Amino acid sequence: MLLIELFENWTRAAAFAALLLVLSIGVYRWIHPKKCAKKFPTMAPTGTLKTIAALASADNPWFIFRTAQSIGVSVFRLPLQFLWGPMFVVVGDAKLARTILADKKTERPASITASSDYITNGARSFASTNGPFWHVRRKGVTPAFSSSHVQRMNAVAVAKCDKWIEERLKLLIDKGKSFDVGDEMLDMLLVAVCETAFEYTISPDEVKMFKHDMDIVLLEFLFKALFQPWRRVLGRVLPAHRRARLAATRIQNLSFKIIEAYKKLDNPTEGTIMNLIMCNQAYENDAERAADITMMLFVGHDTTANTLAFTLKELAQNPQQQEALRRSIREDDLQAPHQLESVRNTIRESMRLHPVSAAGTMRVTGKDFVTMDGKLIPAGSITQMAYMIMMRDPSVFGKDYDQFIPARWEKATPEMNQAFLPFGAGRQNCVGQSLANAEVNCILPRIISQFELTVDEPGQSECFYSVKLVNCKLRAKPISQS
Ligand code: HEM
């Protein structure tokens, strides 16, 4: 009665009591994590602050992988659950990951993916959203990846590769220089995607600006500010945050410029990504269009370029595999290399070891899920699909799981195929995978059939949103001279 009097009416008293209950459960869970832990997946032993620091670093997917190895389970919790907030679960079990990704009520955690809206200067892009907003845009752009458009886009990417070989690689070889494989692939594919998807000829200065500014915004908004939210509040006084905001504006201006150039075209090609975005009535203004253009520009080149870079590096490090692949490619095959099992297996193996979206796929569970060992992942949990754990699982890929062995795919088991998830799965999987596969399958044999590659400087893998091969220098030698 005292409570009711205190709060004047029943509704307020009930709301206060509910709040107290939730708080007490939260505090109880905070004080007695072990008692609550039994039915949930194992908790990672790293403390909260250490976990946040690791997730916000370039080491993100390897930290997750090492944690799984150290505790010996592929599904585990991270100590990121604050009081009554959602549980944070790493899912490195491929079967469970596929089940979660296929669930209709399960979707992206918009509260987390919304941080990528900073990259698009505040406008929402479809890759960060759910529901009708996401659906109408995803559906709108899907026809741009029909087989005829993929063939058209791929032909340009292959032509860019030939041009790069003639005008850049051969020049570097003549000067006795090595090349930064990550950087070169990024430049080549950014130019290609601009031309094919947006009918825009990007200048060398714009390429430089886009790559530089993207590095700044991804680091600040998708890593630092995501795991250190106070950066957003203190934004205006933090130089790095202010720099990132300026970079996001410059990127948005480039997308606006692409829109203006498109509006001036006399005969735009029907069905390109740009054409479908411009004609889609769901977009309310050009800022929304610019957001999807920025996102497509980025994912349309960065992922494919780094996949190619990792594959070329692996081959350069493994001369026998490189020679075997080269021998398997005949002149005729360059017209339809995706039909070559050796090329397909090489790329699969490289994607398995270096999933460029290793840190990217998160979902908030729409219902309860149960792990293989009977642990509960309650509805509303944030799950991170840990592709690196699945694709380096010794029980599926054997003791040599960390070795680059393309031939292992000649006798792929159902478990291997199940664990192979470089493009995600379910409704919100990669819309551009047909293009990515076509480009990688065609460009790789063109380079390998003409040049012998060796490693000058191995560089390193870094993860800021996607996994990148940084500072890796390869040396190429024309085959006729070897
Ligand atoms: C080897 C190359 C690529 C890899 C490994 C890759 C991987 C992925 C993954 C794992 C996702 C799922 C993210 C999630 O579930 O939340 C994704 C989404 C996406 N990818 Fe790719 N991708 C590649 C190339 C491309 C290309 C070439 C394009 C476009 C030209 C593209 C466009 C997209 C888009 C738009 C989404 C978001 C889909 C949606 O929200 O419905 N990707 N990609």
PDB file of N, CA, C and O in Angstrom, residues 239-285:
ATOM      1  N   PRO A 239      40.472  14.313 -31.704  1.00  0.00           N
ATOM      2  CA  PRO A 239      40.933  14.602 -33.068  1.00  0.00           C
ATOM      3  C   PRO A 239      40.661  13.437 -34.039  1.00  0.00           C
ATOM      4  O   PRO A 239      40.235  13.659 -35.162  1.00  0.00           O
ATOM      5  N   ALA A 240      40.885  12.174 -33.568  1.00  0.00           N
ATOM      6  CA  ALA A 240      40.691  11.024 -34.466  1.00  0.00           C
ATOM      7  C   ALA A 240      39.229  10.927 -34.909  1.00  0.00           C
ATOM      8  O   ALA A 240      38.927  10.613 -36.062  1.00  0.00           O
ATOM      9  N   HIS A 241      38.317  11.208 -33.982  1.00  0.00           N
ATOM     10  CA  HIS A 241      36.895  11.130 -34.300  1.00  0.00           C
ATOM     11  C   HIS A 241      36.505  12.245 -35.278  1.00  0.00           C
ATOM     12  O   HIS A 241      35.766  12.021 -36.232  1.00  0.00           O
ATOM     13  N   ARG A 242      37.052  13.436 -35.031  1.00  0.00           N
ATOM     14  CA  ARG A 242      36.740  14.568 -35.932  1.00  0.00           C
ATOM     15  C   ARG A 242      37.286  14.279 -37.329  1.00  0.00           C
ATOM     16  O   ARG A 242      36.623  14.503 -38.330  1.00  0.00           O
ATOM     17  N   ARG A 243      38.491  13.724 -37.381  1.00  0.00           N
ATOM     18  CA  ARG A 243      39.092  13.370 -38.680  1.00  0.00           C
ATOM     19  C   ARG A 243      38.204  12.378 -39.416  1.00  0.00           C
ATOM     20  O   ARG A 243      37.980  12.484 -40.619  1.00  0.00           O
ATOM     21  N   ALA A 244      37.664  11.407 -38.659  1.00  0.00           N
ATOM     22  CA  ALA A 244      36.818  10.378 -39.287  1.00  0.00           C
ATOM     23  C   ALA A 244      35.526  10.987 -39.822  1.00  0.00           C
ATOM     24  O   ALA A 244      35.036  10.605 -40.887  1.00  0.00           O
ATOM     25  N   ARG A 245      34.969  11.946 -39.089  1.00  0.00           N
ATOM     26  CA  ARG A 245      33.730  12.590 -39.575  1.00  0.00           C
ATOM     27  C   ARG A 245      33.994  13.342 -40.884  1.00  0.00           C
ATOM     28  O   ARG A 245      33.185  13.310 -41.808  1.00  0.00           O
ATOM     29  N   LEU A 246      35.147  14.002 -40.950  1.00  0.00           N
ATOM     30  CA  LEU A 246      35.488  14.726 -42.189  1.00  0.00           C
ATOM     31  C   LEU A 246      35.679  13.746 -43.348  1.00  0.00           C
ATOM     32  O   LEU A 246      35.246  13.985 -44.475  1.00  0.00           O
ATOM     33  N   ALA A 247      36.336  12.613 -43.019  1.00  0.00           N
ATOM     34  CA  ALA A 247      36.561  11.595 -44.052  1.00  0.00           C
ATOM     35  C   ALA A 247      35.219  11.064 -44.565  1.00  0.00           C
ATOM     36  O   ALA A 247      35.027  10.857 -45.775  1.00  0.00           O
ATOM     37  N   ALA A 248      34.249  10.859 -43.642  1.00  0.00           N
ATOM     38  CA  ALA A 248      32.925  10.355 -44.056  1.00  0.00           C
ATOM     39  C   ALA A 248      32.232  11.365 -44.977  1.00  0.00           C
ATOM     40  O   ALA A 248      31.554  10.984 -45.938  1.00  0.00           O
ATOM     41  N   THR A 249      32.420  12.651 -44.717  1.00  0.00           N
ATOM     42  CA  THR A 249      31.810  13.666 -45.579  1.00  0.00           C
ATOM     43  C   THR A 249      32.446  13.622 -46.969  1.00  0.00           C
ATOM     44  O   THR A 249      31.757  13.718 -47.991  1.00  0.00           O
ATOM     45  N   ARG A 250      33.764  13.465 -47.015  1.00  0.00           N
ATOM     46  CA  ARG A 250      34.443  13.402 -48.327  1.00  0.00           C
ATOM     47  C   ARG A 250      33.961  12.183 -49.104  1.00  0.00           C
ATOM     48  O   ARG A 250      33.713  12.251 -50.307  1.00  0.00           O
ATOM     49  N   ILE A 251      33.783  11.059 -48.400  1.00  0.00           N
ATOM     50  CA  ILE A 251      33.312   9.841 -49.088  1.00  0.00           C
ATOM     51  C   ILE A 251      31.896  10.075 -49.619  1.00  0.00           C
ATOM     52  O   ILE A 251      31.568   9.722 -50.758  1.00  0.00           O
ATOM     53  N   GLN A 252      31.058  10.695 -48.784  1.00  0.00           N
ATOM     54  CA  GLN A 252      29.689  10.954 -49.230  1.00  0.00           C
ATOM     55  C   GLN A 252      29.685  11.882 -50.457  1.00  0.00           C
ATOM     56  O   GLN A 252      28.918  11.681 -51.393  1.00  0.00           O
ATOM     57  N   ASN A 253      30.589  12.861 -50.449  1.00  0.00           N
ATOM     58  CA  ASN A 253      30.655  13.775 -51.597  1.00  0.00           C
ATOM     59  C   ASN A 253      31.014  13.041 -52.881  1.00  0.00           C
ATOM     60  O   ASN A 253      30.516  13.375 -53.956  1.00  0.00           O
ATOM     61  N   LEU A 254      31.886  12.026 -52.754  1.00  0.00           N
ATOM     62  CA  LEU A 254      32.217  11.240 -53.951  1.00  0.00           C
ATOM     63  C   LEU A 254      30.973  10.517 -54.461  1.00  0.00           C
ATOM     64  O   LEU A 254      30.697  10.486 -55.662  1.00  0.00           O
ATOM     65  N   SER A 255      30.186   9.963 -53.534  1.00  0.00           N
ATOM     66  CA  SER A 255      28.964   9.259 -53.964  1.00  0.00           C
ATOM     67  C   SER A 255      27.973  10.242 -54.593  1.00  0.00           C
ATOM     68  O   SER A 255      27.293   9.909 -55.571  1.00  0.00           O
ATOM     69  N   PHE A 256      27.883  11.453 -54.054  1.00  0.00           N
ATOM     70  CA  PHE A 256      27.018  12.475 -54.674  1.00  0.00           C
ATOM     71  C   PHE A 256      27.516  12.791 -56.100  1.00  0.00           C
ATOM     72  O   PHE A 256      26.732  12.968 -57.027  1.00  0.00           O
ATOM     73  N   LYS A 257      28.834  12.847 -56.233  1.00  0.00           N
ATOM     74  CA  LYS A 257      29.416  13.155 -57.555  1.00  0.00           C
ATOM     75  C   LYS A 257      29.068  12.035 -58.556  1.00  0.00           C
ATOM     76  O   LYS A 257      28.759  12.303 -59.716  1.00  0.00           O
ATOM     77  N   ILE A 258      29.102  10.791 -58.065  1.00  0.00           N
ATOM     78  CA  ILE A 258      28.757   9.655 -58.935  1.00  0.00           C
ATOM     79  C   ILE A 258      27.286   9.778 -59.368  1.00  0.00           C
ATOM     80  O   ILE A 258      26.931   9.532 -60.525  1.00  0.00           O
ATOM     81  N   ILE A 259      26.436  10.207 -58.441  1.00  0.00           N
ATOM     82  CA  ILE A 259      25.008  10.380 -58.760  1.00  0.00           C
ATOM     83  C   ILE A 259      24.840  11.476 -59.824  1.00  0.00           C
ATOM     84  O   ILE A 259      24.128  11.280 -60.830  1.00  0.00           O
ATOM     85  N   GLU A 260      25.530  12.596 -59.638  1.00  0.00           N
ATOM     86  CA  GLU A 260      25.394  13.706 -60.603  1.00  0.00           C
ATOM     87  C   GLU A 260      25.900  13.278 -61.978  1.00  0.00           C
ATOM     88  O   GLU A 260      25.290  13.586 -63.000  1.00  0.00           O
ATOM     89  N   ALA A 261      27.029  12.570 -62.004  1.00  0.00           N
ATOM     90  CA  ALA A 261      27.576  12.120 -63.297  1.00  0.00           C
ATOM     91  C   ALA A 261      26.589  11.174 -63.979  1.00  0.00           C
ATOM     92  O   ALA A 261      26.383  11.229 -65.199  1.00  0.00           O
ATOM     93  N   TYR A 262      25.946  10.346 -63.182  1.00  0.00           N
ATOM     94  CA  TYR A 262      24.990   9.376 -63.744  1.00  0.00           C
ATOM     95  C   TYR A 262      23.788  10.101 -64.357  1.00  0.00           C
ATOM     96  O   TYR A 262      23.308   9.739 -65.432  1.00  0.00           O
ATOM     97  N   LYS A 263      23.327  11.148 -63.668  1.00  0.00           N
ATOM     98  CA  LYS A 263      22.144  11.877 -64.160  1.00  0.00           C
ATOM     99  C   LYS A 263      22.421  12.518 -65.525  1.00  0.00           C
ATOM    100  O   LYS A 263      21.502  12.781 -66.292  1.00  0.00           O
ATOM    101  N   LYS A 264      23.707  12.751 -65.813  1.00  0.00           N
ATOM    102  CA  LYS A 264      24.053  13.413 -67.088  1.00  0.00           C
ATOM    103  C   LYS A 264      24.257  12.405 -68.227  1.00  0.00           C
ATOM    104  O   LYS A 264      24.473  12.798 -69.371  1.00  0.00           O
ATOM    105  N   LEU A 265      24.230  11.105 -67.917  1.00  0.00           N
ATOM    106  CA  LEU A 265      24.468  10.104 -68.975  1.00  0.00           C
ATOM    107  C   LEU A 265      23.314  10.110 -69.982  1.00  0.00           C
ATOM    108  O   LEU A 265      22.151  10.182 -69.591  1.00  0.00           O
ATOM    109  N   ASP A 266      23.661  10.005 -71.282  1.00  0.00           N
ATOM    110  CA  ASP A 266      22.605   9.976 -72.308  1.00  0.00           C
ATOM    111  C   ASP A 266      21.889   8.627 -72.333  1.00  0.00           C
ATOM    112  O   ASP A 266      20.677   8.545 -72.376  1.00  0.00           O
ATOM    113  N   ASN A 267      22.691   7.567 -72.318  1.00  0.00           N
ATOM    114  CA  ASN A 267      22.098   6.222 -72.405  1.00  0.00           C
ATOM    115  C   ASN A 267      22.608   5.310 -71.301  1.00  0.00           C
ATOM    116  O   ASN A 267      23.439   4.428 -71.548  1.00  0.00           O
ATOM    117  N   PRO A 268      22.151   5.494 -70.079  1.00  0.00           N
ATOM    118  CA  PRO A 268      22.680   4.610 -69.024  1.00  0.00           C
ATOM    119  C   PRO A 268      22.292   3.149 -69.274  1.00  0.00           C
ATOM    120  O   PRO A 268      21.212   2.887 -69.803  1.00  0.00           O
ATOM    121  N   THR A 269      23.210   2.251 -68.906  1.00  0.00           N
ATOM    122  CA  THR A 269      22.928   0.817 -69.099  1.00  0.00           C
ATOM    123  C   THR A 269      21.819   0.390 -68.132  1.00  0.00           C
ATOM    124  O   THR A 269      21.852   0.746 -66.956  1.00  0.00           O
ATOM    125  N   GLU A 270      20.863  -0.361 -68.679  1.00  0.00           N
ATOM    126  CA  GLU A 270      19.750  -0.869 -67.842  1.00  0.00           C
ATOM    127  C   GLU A 270      20.257  -1.941 -66.881  1.00  0.00           C
ATOM    128  O   GLU A 270      21.076  -2.773 -67.268  1.00  0.00           O
ATOM    129  N   GLY A 271      19.777  -1.913 -65.670  1.00  0.00           N
ATOM    130  CA  GLY A 271      20.015  -3.040 -64.760  1.00  0.00           C
ATOM    131  C   GLY A 271      21.335  -3.024 -64.025  1.00  0.00           C
ATOM    132  O   GLY A 271      21.663  -3.993 -63.341  1.00  0.00           O
ATOM    133  N   THR A 272      22.126  -1.944 -64.150  1.00  0.00           N
ATOM    134  CA  THR A 272      23.359  -1.886 -63.335  1.00  0.00           C
ATOM    135  C   THR A 272      22.937  -1.587 -61.894  1.00  0.00           C
ATOM    136  O   THR A 272      21.804  -1.138 -61.651  1.00  0.00           O
ATOM    137  N   ILE A 273      23.867  -1.760 -60.951  1.00  0.00           N
ATOM    138  CA  ILE A 273      23.555  -1.445 -59.547  1.00  0.00           C
ATOM    139  C   ILE A 273      23.083   0.010 -59.455  1.00  0.00           C
ATOM    140  O   ILE A 273      22.083   0.328 -58.815  1.00  0.00           O
ATOM    141  N   MET A 274      23.800   0.885 -60.173  1.00  0.00           N
ATOM    142  CA  MET A 274      23.482   2.317 -60.137  1.00  0.00           C
ATOM    143  C   MET A 274      22.079   2.574 -60.698  1.00  0.00           C
ATOM    144  O   MET A 274      21.275   3.288 -60.098  1.00  0.00           O
ATOM    145  N   ASN A 275      21.795   1.955 -61.843  1.00  0.00           N
ATOM    146  CA  ASN A 275      20.496   2.145 -62.488  1.00  0.00           C
ATOM    147  C   ASN A 275      19.371   1.694 -61.561  1.00  0.00           C
ATOM    148  O   ASN A 275      18.356   2.380 -61.409  1.00  0.00           O
ATOM    149  N   LEU A 276      19.577   0.560 -60.883  1.00  0.00           N
ATOM    150  CA  LEU A 276      18.533   0.037 -60.006  1.00  0.00           C
ATOM    151  C   LEU A 276      18.369   0.906 -58.755  1.00  0.00           C
ATOM    152  O   LEU A 276      17.253   1.093 -58.273  1.00  0.00           O
ATOM    153  N   ILE A 277      19.462   1.458 -58.268  1.00  0.00           N
ATOM    154  CA  ILE A 277      19.356   2.352 -57.102  1.00  0.00           C
ATOM    155  C   ILE A 277      18.649   3.647 -57.509  1.00  0.00           C
ATOM    156  O   ILE A 277      17.768   4.146 -56.809  1.00  0.00           O
ATOM    157  N   MET A 278      19.017   4.186 -58.676  1.00  0.00           N
ATOM    158  CA  MET A 278      18.434   5.472 -59.090  1.00  0.00           C
ATOM    159  C   MET A 278      16.946   5.347 -59.408  1.00  0.00           C
ATOM    160  O   MET A 278      16.182   6.289 -59.218  1.00  0.00           O
ATOM    161  N   CYS A 279      16.535   4.187 -59.945  1.00  0.00           N
ATOM    162  CA  CYS A 279      15.122   4.033 -60.336  1.00  0.00           C
ATOM    163  C   CYS A 279      14.237   3.535 -59.185  1.00  0.00           C
ATOM    164  O   CYS A 279      13.019   3.493 -59.322  1.00  0.00           O
ATOM    165  N   ASN A 280      14.856   3.129 -58.083  1.00  0.00           N
ATOM    166  CA  ASN A 280      14.074   2.548 -56.987  1.00  0.00           C
ATOM    167  C   ASN A 280      13.352   3.656 -56.198  1.00  0.00           C
ATOM    168  O   ASN A 280      13.983   4.495 -55.564  1.00  0.00           O
ATOM    169  N   GLN A 281      12.016   3.626 -56.269  1.00  0.00           N
ATOM    170  CA  GLN A 281      11.205   4.683 -55.623  1.00  0.00           C
ATOM    171  C   GLN A 281      11.295   4.648 -54.092  1.00  0.00           C
ATOM    172  O   GLN A 281      10.870   5.587 -53.426  1.00  0.00           O
ATOM    173  N   ALA A 282      11.832   3.535 -53.559  1.00  0.00           N
ATOM    174  CA  ALA A 282      11.906   3.436 -52.086  1.00  0.00           C
ATOM    175  C   ALA A 282      12.876   4.455 -51.497  1.00  0.00           C
ATOM    176  O   ALA A 282      12.734   4.833 -50.332  1.00  0.00           O
ATOM    177  N   TYR A 283      13.867   4.868 -52.288  1.00  0.00           N
ATOM    178  CA  TYR A 283      14.821   5.853 -51.755  1.00  0.00           C
ATOM    179  C   TYR A 283      14.144   7.212 -51.670  1.00  0.00           C
ATOM    180  O   TYR A 283      13.561   7.686 -52.653  1.00  0.00           O
ATOM    181  N   GLU A 284      14.241   7.827 -50.494  1.00  0.00           N
ATOM    182  CA  GLU A 284      13.548   9.114 -50.334  1.00  0.00           C
ATOM    183  C   GLU A 284      14.355  10.288 -50.856  1.00  0.00           C
ATOM    184  O   GLU A 284      13.797  11.308 -51.248  1.00  0.00           O
ATOM    185  N   ASN A 285      15.677  10.153 -50.866  1.00  0.00           N
ATOM    186  CA  ASN A 285      16.503  11.267 -51.347  1.00  0.00           C
ATOM    187  C   ASN A 285      17.875  10.740 -51.778  1.00  0.00           C
ATOM    188  O   ASN A 285      18.189   9.562 -51.598  1.00  0.00           O
TER     189      ASN A 285
END
